[in-house]
Tab-separated table of C-alpha atoms in Angstrom:
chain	number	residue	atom	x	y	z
A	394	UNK	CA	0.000	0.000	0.000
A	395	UNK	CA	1.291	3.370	-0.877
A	396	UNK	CA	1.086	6.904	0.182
A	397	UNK	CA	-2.010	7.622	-2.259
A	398	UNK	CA	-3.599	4.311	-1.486
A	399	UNK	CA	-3.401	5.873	2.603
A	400	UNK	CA	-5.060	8.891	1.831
A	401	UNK	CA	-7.838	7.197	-0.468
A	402	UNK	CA	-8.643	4.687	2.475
A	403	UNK	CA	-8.648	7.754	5.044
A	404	UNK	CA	-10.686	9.976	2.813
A	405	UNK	CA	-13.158	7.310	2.518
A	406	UNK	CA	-13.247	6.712	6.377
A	407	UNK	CA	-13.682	10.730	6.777
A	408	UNK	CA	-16.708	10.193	4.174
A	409	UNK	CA	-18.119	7.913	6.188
A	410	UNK	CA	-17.951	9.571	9.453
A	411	UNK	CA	-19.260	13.081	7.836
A	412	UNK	CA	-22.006	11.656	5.932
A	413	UNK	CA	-23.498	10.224	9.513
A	414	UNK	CA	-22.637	13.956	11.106
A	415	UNK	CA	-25.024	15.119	8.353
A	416	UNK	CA	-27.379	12.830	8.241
A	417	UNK	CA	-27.578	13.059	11.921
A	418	UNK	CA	-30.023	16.084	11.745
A	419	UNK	CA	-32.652	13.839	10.468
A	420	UNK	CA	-32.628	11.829	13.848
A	421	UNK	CA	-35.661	12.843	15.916
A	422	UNK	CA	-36.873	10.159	17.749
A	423	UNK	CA	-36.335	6.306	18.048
A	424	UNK	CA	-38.465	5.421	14.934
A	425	UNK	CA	-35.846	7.806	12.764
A	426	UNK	CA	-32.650	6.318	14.758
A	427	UNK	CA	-34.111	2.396	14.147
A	428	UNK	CA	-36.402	2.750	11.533
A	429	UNK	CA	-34.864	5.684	9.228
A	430	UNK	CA	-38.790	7.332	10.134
A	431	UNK	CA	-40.200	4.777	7.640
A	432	UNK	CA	-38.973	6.695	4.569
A	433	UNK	CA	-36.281	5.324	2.912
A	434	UNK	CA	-37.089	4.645	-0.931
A	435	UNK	CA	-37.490	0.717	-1.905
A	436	UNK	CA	-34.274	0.713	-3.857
A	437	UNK	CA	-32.193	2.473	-1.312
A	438	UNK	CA	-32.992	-0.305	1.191
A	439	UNK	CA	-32.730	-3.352	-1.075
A	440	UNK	CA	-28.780	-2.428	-1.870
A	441	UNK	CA	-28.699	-1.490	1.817
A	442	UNK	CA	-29.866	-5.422	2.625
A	443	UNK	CA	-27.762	-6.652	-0.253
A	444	UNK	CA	-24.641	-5.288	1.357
A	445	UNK	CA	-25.291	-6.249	4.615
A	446	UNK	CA	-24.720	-9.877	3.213
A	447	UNK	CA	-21.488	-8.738	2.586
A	448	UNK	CA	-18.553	-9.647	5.099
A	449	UNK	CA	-14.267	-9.402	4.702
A	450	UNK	CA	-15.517	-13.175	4.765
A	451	UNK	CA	-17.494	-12.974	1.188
A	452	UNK	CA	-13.833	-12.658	-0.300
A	453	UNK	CA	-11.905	-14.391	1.766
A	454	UNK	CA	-13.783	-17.673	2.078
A	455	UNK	CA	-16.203	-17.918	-0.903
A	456	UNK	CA	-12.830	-16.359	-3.068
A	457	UNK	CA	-10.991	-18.974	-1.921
A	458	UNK	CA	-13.757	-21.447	-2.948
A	459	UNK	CA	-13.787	-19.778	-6.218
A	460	UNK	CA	-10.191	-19.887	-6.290
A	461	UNK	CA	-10.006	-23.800	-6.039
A	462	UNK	CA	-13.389	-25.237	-6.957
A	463	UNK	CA	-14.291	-22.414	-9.603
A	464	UNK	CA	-17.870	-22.056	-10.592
A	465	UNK	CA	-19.218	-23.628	-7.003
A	466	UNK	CA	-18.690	-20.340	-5.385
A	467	UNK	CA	-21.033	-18.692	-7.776
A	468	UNK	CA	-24.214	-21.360	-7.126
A	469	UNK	CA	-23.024	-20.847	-3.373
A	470	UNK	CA	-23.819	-17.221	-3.633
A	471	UNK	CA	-26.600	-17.159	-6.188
A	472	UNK	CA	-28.553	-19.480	-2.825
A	473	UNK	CA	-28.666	-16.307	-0.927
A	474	UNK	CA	-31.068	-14.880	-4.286
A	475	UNK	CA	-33.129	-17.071	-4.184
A	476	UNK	CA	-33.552	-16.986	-0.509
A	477	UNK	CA	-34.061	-13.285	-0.564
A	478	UNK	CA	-36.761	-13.802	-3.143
A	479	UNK	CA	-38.876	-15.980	-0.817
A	480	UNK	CA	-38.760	-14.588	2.152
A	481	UNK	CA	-39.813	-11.123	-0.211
A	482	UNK	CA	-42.552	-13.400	-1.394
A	483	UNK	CA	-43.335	-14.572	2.209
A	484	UNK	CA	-42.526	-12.151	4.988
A	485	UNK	CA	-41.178	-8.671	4.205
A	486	UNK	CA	-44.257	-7.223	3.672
A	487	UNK	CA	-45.206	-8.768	6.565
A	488	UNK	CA	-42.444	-7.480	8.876
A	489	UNK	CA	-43.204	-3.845	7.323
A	490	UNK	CA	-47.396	-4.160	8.275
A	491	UNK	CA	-46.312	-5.154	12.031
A	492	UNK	CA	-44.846	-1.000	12.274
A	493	UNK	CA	-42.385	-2.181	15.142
A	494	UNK	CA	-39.244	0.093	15.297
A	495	UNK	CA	-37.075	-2.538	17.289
A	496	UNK	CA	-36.351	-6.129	17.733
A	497	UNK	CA	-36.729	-5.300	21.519
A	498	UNK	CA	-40.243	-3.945	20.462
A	499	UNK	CA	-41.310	-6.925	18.700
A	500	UNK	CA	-40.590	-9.455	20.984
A	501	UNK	CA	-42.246	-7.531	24.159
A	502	UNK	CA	-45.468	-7.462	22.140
A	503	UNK	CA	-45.100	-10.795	21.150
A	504	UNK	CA	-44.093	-12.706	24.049
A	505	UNK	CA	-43.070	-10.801	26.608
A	506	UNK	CA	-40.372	-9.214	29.326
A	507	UNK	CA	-38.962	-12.411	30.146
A	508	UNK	CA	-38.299	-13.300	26.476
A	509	UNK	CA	-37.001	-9.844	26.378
A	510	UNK	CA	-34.548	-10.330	29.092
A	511	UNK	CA	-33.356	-13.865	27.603
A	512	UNK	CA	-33.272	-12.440	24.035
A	513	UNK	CA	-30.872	-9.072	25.219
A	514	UNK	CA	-28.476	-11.471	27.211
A	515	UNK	CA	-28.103	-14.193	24.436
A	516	UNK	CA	-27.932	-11.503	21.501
A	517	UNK	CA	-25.156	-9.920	23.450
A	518	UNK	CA	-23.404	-13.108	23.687
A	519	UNK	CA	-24.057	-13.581	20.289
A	520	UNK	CA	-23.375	-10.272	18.451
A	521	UNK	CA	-20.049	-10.545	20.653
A	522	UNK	CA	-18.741	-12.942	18.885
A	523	UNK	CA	-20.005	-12.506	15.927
A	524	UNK	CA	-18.413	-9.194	15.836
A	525	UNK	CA	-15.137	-10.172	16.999
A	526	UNK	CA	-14.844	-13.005	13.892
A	527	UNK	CA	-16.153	-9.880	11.539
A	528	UNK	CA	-14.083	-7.228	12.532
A	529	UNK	CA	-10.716	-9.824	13.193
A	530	UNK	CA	-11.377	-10.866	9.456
A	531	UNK	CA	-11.898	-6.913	8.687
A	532	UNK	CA	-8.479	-6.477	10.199
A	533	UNK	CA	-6.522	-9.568	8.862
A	534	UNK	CA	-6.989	-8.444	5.002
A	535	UNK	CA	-6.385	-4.887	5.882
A	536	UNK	CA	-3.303	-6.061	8.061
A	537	UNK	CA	-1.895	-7.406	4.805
A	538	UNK	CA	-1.877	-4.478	2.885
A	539	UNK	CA	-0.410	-2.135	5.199
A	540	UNK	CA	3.141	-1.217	4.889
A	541	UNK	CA	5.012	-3.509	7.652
A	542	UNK	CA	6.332	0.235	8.762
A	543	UNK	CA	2.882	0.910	10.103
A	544	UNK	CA	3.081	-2.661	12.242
A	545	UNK	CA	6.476	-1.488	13.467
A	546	UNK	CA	5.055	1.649	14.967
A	547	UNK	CA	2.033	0.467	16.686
A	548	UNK	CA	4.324	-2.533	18.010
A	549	UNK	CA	7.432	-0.047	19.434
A	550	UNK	CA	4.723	2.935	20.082
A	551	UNK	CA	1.502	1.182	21.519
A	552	UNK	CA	2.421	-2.195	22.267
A	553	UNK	CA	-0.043	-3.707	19.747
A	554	UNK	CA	-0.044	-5.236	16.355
A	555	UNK	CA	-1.243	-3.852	13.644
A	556	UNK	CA	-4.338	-6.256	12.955
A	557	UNK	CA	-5.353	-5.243	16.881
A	558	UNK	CA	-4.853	-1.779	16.125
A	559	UNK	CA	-6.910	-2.174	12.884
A	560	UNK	CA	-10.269	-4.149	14.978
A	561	UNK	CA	-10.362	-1.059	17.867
A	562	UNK	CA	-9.982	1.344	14.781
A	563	UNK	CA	-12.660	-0.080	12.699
A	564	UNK	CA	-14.611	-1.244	15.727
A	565	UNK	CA	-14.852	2.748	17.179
A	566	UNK	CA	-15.672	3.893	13.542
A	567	UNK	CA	-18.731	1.541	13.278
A	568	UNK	CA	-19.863	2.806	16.563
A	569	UNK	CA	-19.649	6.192	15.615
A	570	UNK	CA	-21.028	6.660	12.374
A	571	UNK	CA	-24.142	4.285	13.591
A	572	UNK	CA	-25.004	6.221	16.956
A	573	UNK	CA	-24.328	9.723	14.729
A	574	UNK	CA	-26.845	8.489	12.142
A	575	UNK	CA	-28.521	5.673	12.898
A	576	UNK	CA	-30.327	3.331	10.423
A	577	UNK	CA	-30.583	6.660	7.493
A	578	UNK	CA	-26.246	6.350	7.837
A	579	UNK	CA	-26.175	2.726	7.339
A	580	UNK	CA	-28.387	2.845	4.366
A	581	UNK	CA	-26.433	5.261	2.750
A	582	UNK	CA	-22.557	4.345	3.137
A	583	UNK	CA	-24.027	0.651	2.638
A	584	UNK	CA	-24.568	2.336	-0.574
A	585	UNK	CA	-21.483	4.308	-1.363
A	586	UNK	CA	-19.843	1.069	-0.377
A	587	UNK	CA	-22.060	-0.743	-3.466
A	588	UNK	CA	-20.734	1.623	-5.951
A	589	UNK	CA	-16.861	1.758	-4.723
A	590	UNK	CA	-17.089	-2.332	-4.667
A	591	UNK	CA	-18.330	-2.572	-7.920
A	592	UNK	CA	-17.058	-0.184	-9.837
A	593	UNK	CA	-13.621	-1.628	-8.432
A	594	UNK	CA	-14.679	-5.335	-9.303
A	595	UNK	CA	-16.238	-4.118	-12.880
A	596	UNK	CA	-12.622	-2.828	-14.299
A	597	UNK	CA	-10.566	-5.456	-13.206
A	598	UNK	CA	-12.206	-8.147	-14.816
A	599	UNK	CA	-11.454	-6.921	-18.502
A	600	UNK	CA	-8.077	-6.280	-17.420
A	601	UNK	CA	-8.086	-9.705	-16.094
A	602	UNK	CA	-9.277	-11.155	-19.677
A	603	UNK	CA	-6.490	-9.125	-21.294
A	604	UNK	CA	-4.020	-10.272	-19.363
A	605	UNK	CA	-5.030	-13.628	-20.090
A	606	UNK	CA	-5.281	-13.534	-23.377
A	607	UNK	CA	-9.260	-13.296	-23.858
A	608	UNK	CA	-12.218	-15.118	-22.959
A	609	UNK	CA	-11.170	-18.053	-24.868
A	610	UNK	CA	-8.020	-18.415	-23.571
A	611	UNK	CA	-8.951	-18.584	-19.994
A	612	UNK	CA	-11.836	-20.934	-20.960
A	613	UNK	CA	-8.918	-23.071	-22.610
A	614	UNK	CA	-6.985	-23.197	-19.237
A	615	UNK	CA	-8.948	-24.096	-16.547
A	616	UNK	CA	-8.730	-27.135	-14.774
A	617	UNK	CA	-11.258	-30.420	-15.319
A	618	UNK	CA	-15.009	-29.271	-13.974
A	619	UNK	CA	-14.142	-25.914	-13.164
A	620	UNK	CA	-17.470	-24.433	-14.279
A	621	UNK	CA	-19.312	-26.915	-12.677
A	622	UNK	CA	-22.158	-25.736	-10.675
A	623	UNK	CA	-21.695	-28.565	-7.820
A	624	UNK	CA	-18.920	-31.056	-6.778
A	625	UNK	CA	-18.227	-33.728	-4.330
A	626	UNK	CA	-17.769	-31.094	-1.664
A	627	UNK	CA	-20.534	-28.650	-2.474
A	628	UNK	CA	-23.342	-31.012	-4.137
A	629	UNK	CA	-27.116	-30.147	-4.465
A	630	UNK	CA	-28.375	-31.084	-1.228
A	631	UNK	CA	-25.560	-28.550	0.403
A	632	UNK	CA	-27.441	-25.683	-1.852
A	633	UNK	CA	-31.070	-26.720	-0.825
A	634	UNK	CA	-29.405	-26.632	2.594
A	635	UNK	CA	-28.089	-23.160	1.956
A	636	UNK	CA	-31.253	-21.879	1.004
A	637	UNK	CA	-33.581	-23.058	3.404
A	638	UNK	CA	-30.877	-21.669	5.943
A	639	UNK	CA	-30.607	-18.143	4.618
A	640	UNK	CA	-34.101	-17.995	4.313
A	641	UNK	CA	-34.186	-17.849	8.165
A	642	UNK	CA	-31.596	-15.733	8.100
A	643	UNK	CA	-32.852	-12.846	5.979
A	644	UNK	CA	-36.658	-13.206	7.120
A	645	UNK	CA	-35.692	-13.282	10.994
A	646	UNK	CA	-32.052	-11.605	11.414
A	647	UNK	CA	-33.024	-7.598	12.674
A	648	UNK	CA	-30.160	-6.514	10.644
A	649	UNK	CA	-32.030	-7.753	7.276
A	650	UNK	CA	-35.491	-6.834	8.612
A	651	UNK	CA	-35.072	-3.291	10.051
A	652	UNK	CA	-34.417	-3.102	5.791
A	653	UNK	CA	-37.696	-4.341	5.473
A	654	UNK	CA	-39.551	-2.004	8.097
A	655	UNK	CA	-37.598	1.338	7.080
A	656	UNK	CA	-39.828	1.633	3.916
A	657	UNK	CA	-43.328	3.568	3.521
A	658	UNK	CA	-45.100	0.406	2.292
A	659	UNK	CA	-45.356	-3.219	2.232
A	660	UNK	CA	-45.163	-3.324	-1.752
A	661	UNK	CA	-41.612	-1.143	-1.042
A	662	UNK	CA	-40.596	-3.881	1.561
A	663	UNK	CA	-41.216	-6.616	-0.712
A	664	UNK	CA	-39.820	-4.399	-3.926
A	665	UNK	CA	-36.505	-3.614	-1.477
A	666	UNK	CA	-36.515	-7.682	-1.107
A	667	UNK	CA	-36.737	-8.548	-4.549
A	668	UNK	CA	-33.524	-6.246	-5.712
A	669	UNK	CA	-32.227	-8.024	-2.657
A	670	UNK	CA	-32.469	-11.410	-4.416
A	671	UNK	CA	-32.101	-10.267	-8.301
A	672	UNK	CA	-28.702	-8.937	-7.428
A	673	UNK	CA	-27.693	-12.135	-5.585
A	674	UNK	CA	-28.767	-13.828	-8.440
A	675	UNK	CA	-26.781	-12.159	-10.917
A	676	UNK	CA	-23.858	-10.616	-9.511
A	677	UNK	CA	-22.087	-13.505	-7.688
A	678	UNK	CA	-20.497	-14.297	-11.393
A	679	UNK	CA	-18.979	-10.935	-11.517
A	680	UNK	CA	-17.567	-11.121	-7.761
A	681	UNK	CA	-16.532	-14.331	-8.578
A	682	UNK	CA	-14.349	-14.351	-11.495
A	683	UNK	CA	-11.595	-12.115	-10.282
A	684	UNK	CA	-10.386	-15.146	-7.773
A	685	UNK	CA	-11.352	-17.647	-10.919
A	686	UNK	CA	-9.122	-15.875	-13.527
A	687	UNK	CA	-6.277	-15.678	-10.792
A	688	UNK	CA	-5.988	-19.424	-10.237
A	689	UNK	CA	-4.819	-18.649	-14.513
């Protein structure tokens, strides 16, 4: 990483942080902070959900995958569209009629305090973890970029490596631009982070093919069932798995729902659902084939 590539990455944190101080004048109560005051437009919140599938993980792991098993990856990913298209089918609109604000809200008026209680102490547990393995995976693939000068000075200066440096970095950003703006600054660097990502992904896959030699060439090249939609590892009951899995996972997990509920209508919470699932349908072949072409 060079000098410019250190003041692209901190002028896109800054963005970040100053789009939440701005949008932070729209926050007036706790149905704007949780629910973005139910006005968000349909296509804002379905790239919003889209990207909050996204993890340091969706390169890493299903790269890798893509990397070694080739066209897998993509079927792996395309599960997740057709997942979001059911539960848009099934529950969004649902979620959006109930007009909670909070996952807090919904299960007092469902069940109860003591399911209250039981779900704060186990979601804590939960988001916990599930936090640390996000933000240590965040830190591990930024880690590797960084100049080993940087790792020297945060060892000799603060006693800490760079990759625990990078998680209370990243960690106090998250906090800050969420509390500053609350759902309305999630929606929109989810957003500017869409556009960055595939912009990025967009131009380096012809440069890829040229480097190559063409489409043809790289067809030529690859190994024996590369663009195989299943294998021994990854067959067709593993996908019906996958679905039926992220299925709960988008209809039930607050982070997808509150995408759901942040809408004016229940058409625009299942229209937010369905770009959801077309773009999970389609783009996992150009995410994809960057890792694909570098196994060439």
């Amino acid at each position: 990483m060079t000098l410019k590539d250190l003041i692209v990455f901190l002028l896109y944190i800054i963005g970040n942080v100053g789009v939440s101080v701005y949008l932070s004048r729209k926050i007036k109560d706790s149905d704007d902070f949780f629910a973005a005051g139910r006005q968000s437009s349909w296509w804002l919140s379905g790239l919003s959900a889209y990207m909050t599938m996204f993890s340091a993980g969706t390169f890493v792991v299903w790269g890798g995958i893509a990397f070694k098993a080739g066209f897998v990856a993509v079927t792996i990913s395309m599960c997740l569209g057709v997942s979001a298209m059911f539960v848009g089918y099934y529950l969004s609109g649902r979620w959006r009629r109930l007009g909670v604000t909070s996952a807090a809200e919904f299960i007092t008026l469902r069940y109860g305090k003591w399911a209250l209680n039981l779900y704060t102490w186990f979601n804590i547990l939960y988001r916990l973890f599930g936090m640390a393995v996000a933000l240590y995976s965040l830190a591990v693939v930024l880690q590797a970029i960084l100049p080993e000068s940087i790792n020297t000075f945060f060892l000799n200066w603060l006693g800490i490596s760079a990759v625990n440096a990078v998680i209370i970095f990243c960690g106090i950003l998250i906090v800050a631009y969420s509390i500053f703006g609350g759902l309305w600054s999630v929606l929109i660097t989810d957003v500017v982070q869409f556009v960055i990502l595939m912009v990025a992904v967009v131009a380096v896959i012809p440069l890829g093919f040229i480097k190559l030699g063409g489409i043809s060439a790289f067809v030529q090249q690859v190994p024996p069932g590369f663009f195989k939609p299943v294998n021994q590892e990854f067959t067709w009951l593993f996908m019906a798995a996958w679905i039926v899995i992220h299925m709960f996972k988008i209809g039930g997990e607050w982070a997808f729902v509150q995408r759901f509920i942040c809408v004016p209508t229940t058409r625009d919470a299942r229209k937010a659902t369905y770009l959801f699932g077309i773009l999970y349908l389609i783009s996992p072949v150009i995410w994809m084939l960057p890792p694909m072409m570098y196994r060439i």
